[in-house]
Amino acid sequence: KTEPYRTTIPRSQRGGEIVEPMISEQWFVKIESMAQAGLEAVKDGRIKIVPERFEKIYFNWLENIKDWCISRQLWWGHRIPVWYCADGHMTVTREDPTQCATCGSKDIHQDEDVLDTWFSSGLWPFSTLGWPEETPDLKYFYPTSYMETGYDIIFFWVARMIMSGLEYTGVAPFHTVYLHGLIRDEHGRKMSKTYGNVIDPLVVMDDLGTDALRFTLLVGSTPGNDMNLSVKKVEANRNFANKVWNAGRFVINAIEEIREQRLETSHPISNLYSLADSWIWSRLQNLIRDVERQFQNFQYGQAGQQIYDFLWADFADWYVEVAKEQMKNEDSKMQTVETLARVLDTTLRLLHPFTPFITEEVWGRLHSALRESPLAHLAKDWPDALIVAKWPLPRDPEGWEAEKTADFELIQGIVRAIRNLRAEKNVSPSKKIAATISAGAKTDLLKAQSNVIASLAGLDQSLISILQSLKEKPADSAALVVGSVEIYLPLAGMVDLASEKTRLEKELKEAESHIQRLENLLSGDFAQKAPPALVQKERDKLAAYKDTAEKIKAQLK
């Protein structure tokens, strides 16, 4: 019986020509036993796949594997090591033969097919090291530790390397496979010439810098997940690179300012460190611990983001601004510059894997500046290049960190509150204003830090009054509450008192909402079932919100 039927006609993706199936002779590898060995290597823990969810995909490929066609009809690649004579005899050999192994004919020609590129690539971990000879390189570098590649070739490359390594050397080629995602456009679409959404890295590097692109790709990376890339993200990280450069320039200029000074050692330098010095040092040690932990967990993007936040926010926005104030005092100038140099050095070492070029340049200039300064001892053991410098290790906590950090965070809270109110009331940044502060138990702390608060919050230091308590609140003043501290700013003529009352009522409502939520939480099963430390933490929060609410109520009277 003959009858017409419809079928789908396959066409070439590029040219559109009809693709016709043809029966042809090809070379195959019987791979079932190799696949079994590859499965066992992952199942018994010799090889770990990160993220773990990709193990299921790996297992599915190898458990349903078919014999592998390794021959390709291409002009490039490794030629199939098979030769034929005129009689059709076949010679398979490692070395190029001069005659047929069967009949001795010298009229021989090599098979024109080449090996599948993944067959050649599967040999990469050991074939580049002199295998099959037992070379020193092979003994030293094989097996390696980590294999990093995209999840889309977990079967095509990763599985082939594992199977080939086990088959030809008896040893798995690596112990960990880290799989990254694909880079897509800002809308999550695959980049394609057809869509016209391809971002040319060479153009971006020329326009915005190699470090900016590298940092963007690394910070946007999470294990096994795709990332959406836009030029705007690279532009933002170009600004970060500029921030690194400007922070470095500030520190180097500060070092040059003390070049002619003599380092005093008549008293322990640790006694000279300010609250801000201690705070930034503690924050730096936490950063080192966090980055190391993120690296161990393959969370490179989070590590990069934490370094970004530390350098931009903690170091540049806060500590550098405090340092400018501290350096006005000759008694604190030297230890301030020392802290600047130490923190910048360590931060550049942490940042170097993400932005190697700018960090190498800034670190080199920092090195040169220190060698010509009274702080030359800081750089005594530094190498000539950052790329070979030691990776930072955190120091053990000494016990003072929590108190110093809490104290400086109180200063930050006060400064932020005053800045926010000034912005809300459109008070000019250049206008210095007075302040009355009821500090309670923090009176001595705030008096010691009054110059820092004044400098960062735009206050007139001669008009700052810091008292343990107030008999009555100042008239016609805007009120702020930060923790247990009350702040009054006499903004007469600059503040709408009615809107100020509305603002305080809104803050009171928010505080009472938190109080209600925490009271409900602590009156339920949470207090009995949660860890005692966590319960106490929530109780402390409740007490703080109640204190804040009481102070706001007093201000509204």
XYZ file of C-alpha atoms in Angstrom, residues 25-31 66-74 77-81 112-121:
31
model
C 29.686 4.585 8.897
C 30.860 6.206 12.138
C 33.197 5.362 15.006
C 31.612 4.617 18.378
C 32.869 4.058 21.913
C 31.082 1.420 23.982
C 30.658 3.492 27.086
C 24.028 5.294 24.690
C 27.185 4.285 22.864
C 29.126 7.426 21.994
C 29.647 8.398 18.345
C 33.094 9.995 18.390
C 33.723 10.632 14.678
C 32.977 13.937 12.967
C 33.147 15.015 9.330
C 34.948 18.313 9.850
C 40.150 18.440 15.037
C 42.217 15.412 15.994
C 42.285 12.869 13.163
C 40.979 9.359 13.858
C 44.170 7.235 14.342
C 39.500 11.541 7.094
C 37.160 11.844 10.100
C 38.174 13.728 13.231
C 37.355 13.058 16.866
C 34.330 14.655 18.502
C 35.592 17.815 20.221
C 34.226 16.542 23.547
C 36.293 13.379 23.196
C 39.433 15.493 22.830
C 38.319 17.855 25.598
